[in-house]
Each structure stands twice: as C-alpha cells, then as structure tokens.
C-alpha cells in the first residue's frame, strides 16, 4: 500500500520546504459552502475502489468488469518531441515523433504511480484522478508550479474534465441557487472584471448569481477609487443582493481583454478579498503561454538594444527549480495565506482543447469537497485521455530534453542546472 | 453544410417508418424543469462553433488553437475483432487484433459524419457530441435500438461522460434543490425500487431529494397492492413532501438485486407514471448483456431438452433490422407515447468503464435542455475517447463481421438477412 500514499509521503513540507511548521493553517470556509456541499457524503462505492489496486485482490462488490474483455489491447500515439517547436534545437530531425504505447497490462511495474496500462486506466477509478497522472500533477503543482503556498501542508489537487467543468464544480461547491422568490438580500454575487468570458455568465446566472463587474483598467481589476474593488465591497448595497463572497478572475491573457494583472495589484486584491472574506477563483488557461524571451528576441531581430529586463515577480517565493517556471508571472497562490484561492488549470491550451482535462489546486478541505462533487457528477476524466497524457508527461522517451521540457521530470536535482536532466 | 444537418435529414420518419404523421407529439414537460433549467440560455460561443467545421473558415472569435500545435500526430490502438469472443468464429486467428489509426488530418474525407481525425476530435467541439460519433449513435438509436418510439419525430440523443454524469444532468434538469427551510410540501421525491444503486442516493439526497422506495418483488416494482406504485402515488401524504415527479429505475440486471422487469409490468408502470405525471429515468448499463441463447446452450450441454422459447417482447415494435437487437427485452421507449422517458446508456459495460462515455435518449425538447446543461458543465466528452470509440464503431476494418457486430453498420439493408453485411 505504500505506493498509494502519495497524499502523505510529502505532506511534511510543501515544496520540500523545511519551514512548514511556521506556516499558518488554512482558514475554515465551510460558511461559504452551498447547501448541497454541506450535505454531501463520500461515495461508499469509491471508498472501496482503492483496495482493488492491490494486486490479486478480488473485486466482487464493486461492479468492476473483467479487464480481459476490454476490446483494446493497446493504445498508441505518434507524439511530438519537444524539440519540434524549439527554435534552437540541436536535434537532427526535430519534427520526427516518438511512438508511445500503453500496454494492456503492465504487470512488471509494481509502483502504481508509474503503472500506466489499460487494465487500470480503462477500469473504474478514483474521483481524484488516475494515480500516475494525479501523482505527477500533484507533485508538479506542489514542488514546481506553486512551491511557495504560504499555508501549512500546502495545496492538494483534483483532476477535472477541463476548466469549464472545474468552474461548474466551484459553483456547485460555493453557490446555493437563488430563486426569485428568495429575499434579494440573499442573492449571491460573483465579482469579475468589467468584461468577462461569456461562458462564465452562462454558467453562473441560471443559478441566480448576480454578476458584479469591477472597474478594470489596463492592469486589471481596479482596487481603489469609484467602482474599484474596495468601493464595490465597502459600499455594498444589500438591497441589490448579498455582498459577493466569490470572485472570478483570469490574471494572465484575460479573456476577452488580454490584460495581465500586475503582481502589485494582485497583492492589493488579495488583501481586500481577505478583508471582506471573498473566495478567489483564478482561471488560468493561458498562464503557460508566457514567452519571457520574446521581447529581447524581437529587439535583436530589429537591430535594437535589448529592452530592460523586467522582474516578473516581486513576490518572494522559493525557486521552482526551473528557470522557465521561475520566469512566469506569479499566481495568486504564493499570496494565499488564508487558503482562499481556488486555481483552475487545463490542458486545453498546452495540449489540446479536446482533452477535456484539467485540475483544481486549493487547500485540502476544499479539494475533499471537490472530490465528493466529482463522485456525484463526472466520476473521473476519461481513462483514454488520462492514460495518453500520463504517457506523454511521465515517460519522455527522449534522452536529452530541452530546458523548457525538463520540467516534465519527477523531482528537481539537488542543485539545479538549466539544461541538465534532473535525476529521477 | 449539408453534411452537418444530421438532425434534419431523417427527421421525417423515426426508424424509417412511414406512419410518423399519425403519431402524437410528445408532451410539454416544462412544468417539471428546475429553476436553473428554465433560465438556461444557449452558449453564445458554442453557437458559432458549428461554422468552424466548414473547411477553410477563419476562427478568430472562438479561441480555437491551431491544430498543427497539438502534440499528437496520430492516435492508434490494437483493437479486438468481434470474433475474439464469438464461440463459433470461423476466423483462423480470432484473437488477433486490428490496428486502428486516427490521422492528424483526414483532408480527403469531406463528410463530417465520417471524418475522424485529430484536427477535429482534439479541437473544441459541440456539446451534443463529436459529429461522427453523435451521428452514428443517433442513427443507431433511432433506427435500430428504439425504432418504435411512438411520438412524432422520434427521440434525439446527447452524449454524456457516462451514466453517472447523465443522471447528474437529469437531476440538474428536473430538480430544484430543496432546503430544510422550504415548506415540506415542496420537497422533491424520487421513486425507486426498494433497493437502489448507492450512487443514486449519493447524488440525489444532497439536493434535498427524498428517496421514495416502492415495494419490489421478483419481477420489479410492484404496481398494485399496499406499498406498490399506485398506492404510493394515489395515497401520497403531502405532509411528507411533494408527490414525486421523478422515477429512477434499472429494468434489466437491476443493481443490486439483478431483477428483470417484465414487459407487462413495464406497461402498467408506464400507465401509472402517465396518470400521475412522473418522468421515468431508465438507467440501463447492463441492457446489452443479454444472452438469449444461453439457456438453450446450457440445456444442450447438460443433455436436457431445450427450454420453451419465451417471447422476449409483447410490445409490438418495428424490427430493429437485427435478430440480436430484436431478441432483447424491450426498453420503456416503445411505450413512451408521452415523451416522458429519459433513457441513460453507457459504454461502461460494453467497452470499458474508464471510457466515461455514454448517451441520453429522450424527446427533442429535453435533449435541447441537456445540451444547455452540458455546455455549462462538461462541454463534451474527451476527444480522445470520442475519436477512438468512433473508429472502433464506424470503420470496422474486418470484411466479414459476425451477426452480433453487424449492427455496427450505418443502415440496415433493404431486406435484412442475418449474417450479411448491410450495404453502407
């Protein structure tokens, strides 16, 4: 069972930090839960699934079909090597693909976090996610993407069927649907930028949620001044609804304005959300599409002097272990002392939208509620996409990955050097 | 655009019947919709997606990534031939698989209902489903599975992420969550067999739904007598909740009792549901796992005389075109003059549970609401599973399918003969 305990074996230090003991516990947000969220219990069926992963155990009660009758013997793919899109590839044939094969039954692999086969991927599974993919994303999120989450124990993750599904589940978690016959003072509100992705209003308004746009300038949501966030919350008129307890924001490549929210603005927004007890739902589909070197390459190609190097982060966080990740503009997560940030990630813009695969990062108590919602709705993302993405991420068959892809490795080296492959 | 109009090109006759004009229209069930269902609008984004399928059209507004950057060049699989599990296979090597390949871009195929490639499957798509798979399932459902649906125009289908997702969407459609502060007389109820699949209670009760078990004997839900369906509804005590407007039932291989609901009982239950205006949610994961020949084969192997051949159906329905399908016990659908049946199907027990793929069959107005719910939650099943199942079903590379698999063809032959491959 040791290989199943990915929850506990790195719990003692988020991001491998040794100062976790000094961090505060995340706050309790049960007062923000919807009525349905409060009354959800764990699936009794899913509770026994974990035991089916023990080799040789009988599965009489779970309704699991015999995997020998799955009509696929393998799943395979021709998958791009990362060098295909690298401008400085040293590979002789960077466009040639690798052939990925997922066997029916990989009985040689005893570590369930490494075992990628159809007998497990196409079987009923756990709501949190397929163990190899969940384990990889969890570690990548905790150690590399968000190593500086400032609450004790660090965040947990749960897989989603993409971020539309993730946001639907966040509404399910935090919104009791409001009816026109209810008192107006109980009507829930959703803070957002002046312009908002149209799907968000399509999802929220049928639940009776009032969209509450905040004045937005070229740096994102305004904090002070008329129509800014503090003004909206401090001077809330409860004859128009309940003071919002939820915010939806896209901080990088905001849809449809393209705005990048500055780090200073993020700090100010977080402080106000903390003051007024607002949950922040941070939806970042475009976050990985940052090209820090683009402006200097552009200057070079135009024969101009290089632009001043802007520091992407004024938040002090531990290094992710990788220069590319360190260069990215910070999420709300390194500011999240309260545990009030629910971050939505997706493979839609980094692999393909048709994956319908993503994950939610949040404090453990919220992730536990998301798991209960998942058991009662989608159960788990399709095993076809979970297995094929696992194989793409976890077993890179190329011996010498480029720096931007060396983040797809299991652990950072003790002393990181860009371009070297971390020991795994 | 002609190839996109799969909704209209066979609308004039469900199941190819010529008497559609004599059929009644399905009833209007908007009075059963939940508050959120009533206020859902169509996704403005999804409304423009259909135009992106026209070859060469520019996609500026939809946020669709360039398919050339999807990191998969092919998806492939070794897939079982149907002969693998046929006891009377004439194949020399029935266990050998076929190799399935889904190319990145099948530009030679102009018919979108036949075009299975990654450029379409891994792109954003339509909530109703991936056109080749949706088109195939729709025609299979209307012409072969349920050719005798007795309302004008016949049923429509929408794909789901499996039947747990399908039932979650049915609750979303028909249940306004009830709060303990609401009047007890408004509490929704869900009729079910005495014993019920545990996930159903896990899904329904957090919405405040009262489970209303009906007395059940070896033939399924009892109709008359104390505790039977008529008794429960006719003598409903509104001090304990609202008279139920929803029924959940598994009529074949009921979980956990294994009960097979008889056709006569189905007729009686339908009549009572019609009288008391109850929506029937028929969940049939095991429906295809019927082996009509098993009892005679068993008798033969034991040297006993063959058992009397029971007629599987006493409902007069048009032939599905295939002896195996005709041999299956009838669904509620051939009885559904009102359009009150919502049937859930899944690939979980016929392909593999990890597919997380299924479909809902119901009257068009309900399917339209399910599409709106899908846009706001899962968007669509993963393109990985949709493409791989499409390829398995639509392009059987074996030249001579066995009778049980010849149902996986596009249209029945004008004069059906078992064992011959229908012209496609």
mmCIF file of N, CA, C and O in Angstrom, chain A residues 27 58 68 74 91 99 115 146 148 159 170 205 213 216-217 262 264 268 277 295 306 319 344 388 391 396 412 421-422:
data_model
loop_
_atom_site.group_PDB
_atom_site.id
_atom_site.type_symbol
_atom_site.label_atom_id
_atom_site.label_comp_id
_atom_site.label_asym_id
_atom_site.label_seq_id
_atom_site.Cartn_x
_atom_site.Cartn_y
_atom_site.Cartn_z
ATOM 1 N N UNK A 27 -7.589 28.752 6.494
ATOM 2 C CA UNK A 27 -8.824 29.062 7.212
ATOM 3 C C UNK A 27 -9.926 28.073 6.863
ATOM 4 O O UNK A 27 -9.866 27.381 5.842
ATOM 5 N N UNK A 58 -9.696 -9.676 -4.834
ATOM 6 C CA UNK A 58 -10.948 -9.989 -5.519
ATOM 7 C C UNK A 58 -11.861 -8.771 -5.538
ATOM 8 O O UNK A 58 -11.916 -7.994 -4.578
ATOM 9 N N UNK A 68 -9.929 -8.225 -19.011
ATOM 10 C CA UNK A 68 -9.560 -9.019 -20.192
ATOM 11 C C UNK A 68 -10.569 -8.841 -21.326
ATOM 12 O O UNK A 68 -10.288 -9.167 -22.469
ATOM 13 N N UNK A 74 -3.934 -2.333 -26.917
ATOM 14 C CA UNK A 74 -3.001 -1.233 -26.660
ATOM 15 C C UNK A 74 -3.705 0.075 -27.011
ATOM 16 O O UNK A 74 -4.678 0.084 -27.771
ATOM 17 N N UNK A 91 18.581 18.813 -32.430
ATOM 18 C CA UNK A 91 18.219 17.503 -32.950
ATOM 19 C C UNK A 91 18.293 17.495 -34.472
ATOM 20 O O UNK A 91 17.988 18.484 -35.129
ATOM 21 N N UNK A 99 6.974 7.231 -30.748
ATOM 22 C CA UNK A 99 5.834 6.330 -30.683
ATOM 23 C C UNK A 99 5.592 5.944 -29.221
ATOM 24 O O UNK A 99 6.471 5.398 -28.562
ATOM 25 N N UNK A 115 2.607 2.917 -13.019
ATOM 26 C CA UNK A 115 1.962 1.844 -13.792
ATOM 27 C C UNK A 115 0.911 2.457 -14.713
ATOM 28 O O UNK A 115 -0.159 2.864 -14.252
ATOM 29 N N UNK A 146 3.745 25.808 -7.747
ATOM 30 C CA UNK A 146 3.352 26.646 -6.610
ATOM 31 C C UNK A 146 4.109 26.228 -5.358
ATOM 32 O O UNK A 146 3.509 25.814 -4.360
ATOM 33 N N UNK A 148 5.552 27.968 -3.220
ATOM 34 C CA UNK A 148 5.557 28.917 -2.107
ATOM 35 C C UNK A 148 4.204 29.153 -1.470
ATOM 36 O O UNK A 148 3.969 30.194 -0.881
ATOM 37 N N UNK A 159 -8.327 16.211 -10.314
ATOM 38 C CA UNK A 159 -8.444 16.362 -11.768
ATOM 39 C C UNK A 159 -9.874 16.763 -12.153
ATOM 40 O O UNK A 159 -10.835 16.435 -11.450
ATOM 41 N N UNK A 170 -16.906 24.494 -8.953
ATOM 42 C CA UNK A 170 -16.714 25.564 -7.970
ATOM 43 C C UNK A 170 -18.056 26.228 -7.649
ATOM 44 O O UNK A 170 -18.342 26.544 -6.484
ATOM 45 N N UNK A 205 -25.342 32.668 -14.113
ATOM 46 C CA UNK A 205 -26.627 33.367 -13.982
ATOM 47 C C UNK A 205 -27.838 32.424 -13.854
ATOM 48 O O UNK A 205 -28.786 32.783 -13.148
ATOM 49 N N UNK A 213 -19.506 43.293 -11.929
ATOM 50 C CA UNK A 213 -18.270 43.727 -12.585
ATOM 51 C C UNK A 213 -17.580 44.828 -11.777
ATOM 52 O O UNK A 213 -18.227 45.719 -11.236
ATOM 53 N N UNK A 216 -12.185 48.063 -14.373
ATOM 54 C CA UNK A 216 -10.959 47.400 -14.798
ATOM 55 C C UNK A 216 -10.161 48.345 -15.693
ATOM 56 O O UNK A 216 -10.735 48.986 -16.583
ATOM 57 N N UNK A 217 -8.877 48.477 -15.423
ATOM 58 C CA UNK A 217 -8.025 49.284 -16.304
ATOM 59 C C UNK A 217 -6.998 48.375 -16.978
ATOM 60 O O UNK A 217 -7.128 47.154 -16.932
ATOM 61 N N UNK A 262 -1.019 42.909 -12.721
ATOM 62 C CA UNK A 262 0.312 43.086 -12.144
ATOM 63 C C UNK A 262 0.384 42.435 -10.766
ATOM 64 O O UNK A 262 -0.630 42.238 -10.091
ATOM 65 N N UNK A 264 1.699 43.686 -8.069
ATOM 66 C CA UNK A 264 1.303 44.615 -7.013
ATOM 67 C C UNK A 264 -0.220 44.648 -6.876
ATOM 68 O O UNK A 264 -0.763 44.659 -5.777
ATOM 69 N N UNK A 268 -2.824 43.693 -3.644
ATOM 70 C CA UNK A 268 -3.883 44.572 -3.138
ATOM 71 C C UNK A 268 -5.248 43.879 -3.209
ATOM 72 O O UNK A 268 -6.065 43.972 -2.288
ATOM 73 N N UNK A 277 -13.617 38.634 3.074
ATOM 74 C CA UNK A 277 -13.901 37.192 3.051
ATOM 75 C C UNK A 277 -14.456 36.728 1.704
ATOM 76 O O UNK A 277 -15.543 36.145 1.621
ATOM 77 N N UNK A 295 10.516 39.580 -26.044
ATOM 78 C CA UNK A 295 10.816 40.993 -26.299
ATOM 79 C C UNK A 295 12.291 41.201 -26.633
ATOM 80 O O UNK A 295 12.636 42.005 -27.495
ATOM 81 N N UNK A 306 18.630 45.623 -26.404
ATOM 82 C CA UNK A 306 17.697 44.775 -25.630
ATOM 83 C C UNK A 306 16.894 45.610 -24.646
ATOM 84 O O UNK A 306 17.413 46.560 -24.059
ATOM 85 N N UNK A 319 12.425 28.943 -5.331
ATOM 86 C CA UNK A 319 12.575 28.620 -6.752
ATOM 87 C C UNK A 319 11.804 27.345 -7.074
ATOM 88 O O UNK A 319 11.752 26.408 -6.285
ATOM 89 N N UNK A 344 -7.778 27.137 -11.224
ATOM 90 C CA UNK A 344 -8.182 26.212 -12.281
ATOM 91 C C UNK A 344 -7.090 26.149 -13.348
ATOM 92 O O UNK A 344 -6.701 27.178 -13.899
ATOM 93 N N UNK A 388 -3.172 8.570 -21.969
ATOM 94 C CA UNK A 388 -2.324 9.109 -23.042
ATOM 95 C C UNK A 388 -1.557 10.355 -22.582
ATOM 96 O O UNK A 388 -0.413 10.563 -22.985
ATOM 97 N N UNK A 391 1.279 9.138 -20.264
ATOM 98 C CA UNK A 391 2.414 8.583 -21.006
ATOM 99 C C UNK A 391 3.238 9.703 -21.632
ATOM 100 O O UNK A 391 4.475 9.617 -21.682
ATOM 101 N N UNK A 396 9.012 10.431 -20.815
ATOM 102 C CA UNK A 396 9.565 11.010 -22.041
ATOM 103 C C UNK A 396 10.662 10.097 -22.572
ATOM 104 O O UNK A 396 11.651 9.860 -21.882
ATOM 105 N N UNK A 412 13.225 17.841 -8.864
ATOM 106 C CA UNK A 412 14.343 18.701 -9.234
ATOM 107 C C UNK A 412 15.643 18.104 -8.717
ATOM 108 O O UNK A 412 15.641 17.384 -7.719
ATOM 109 N N UNK A 421 19.329 17.162 -17.243
ATOM 110 C CA UNK A 421 18.141 16.413 -16.876
ATOM 111 C C UNK A 421 18.181 16.106 -15.391
ATOM 112 O O UNK A 421 19.140 15.522 -14.902
ATOM 113 N N UNK A 422 17.142 16.483 -14.675
ATOM 114 C CA UNK A 422 17.128 16.163 -13.248
ATOM 115 C C UNK A 422 17.149 14.647 -13.036
ATOM 116 O O UNK A 422 16.541 13.902 -13.802
#
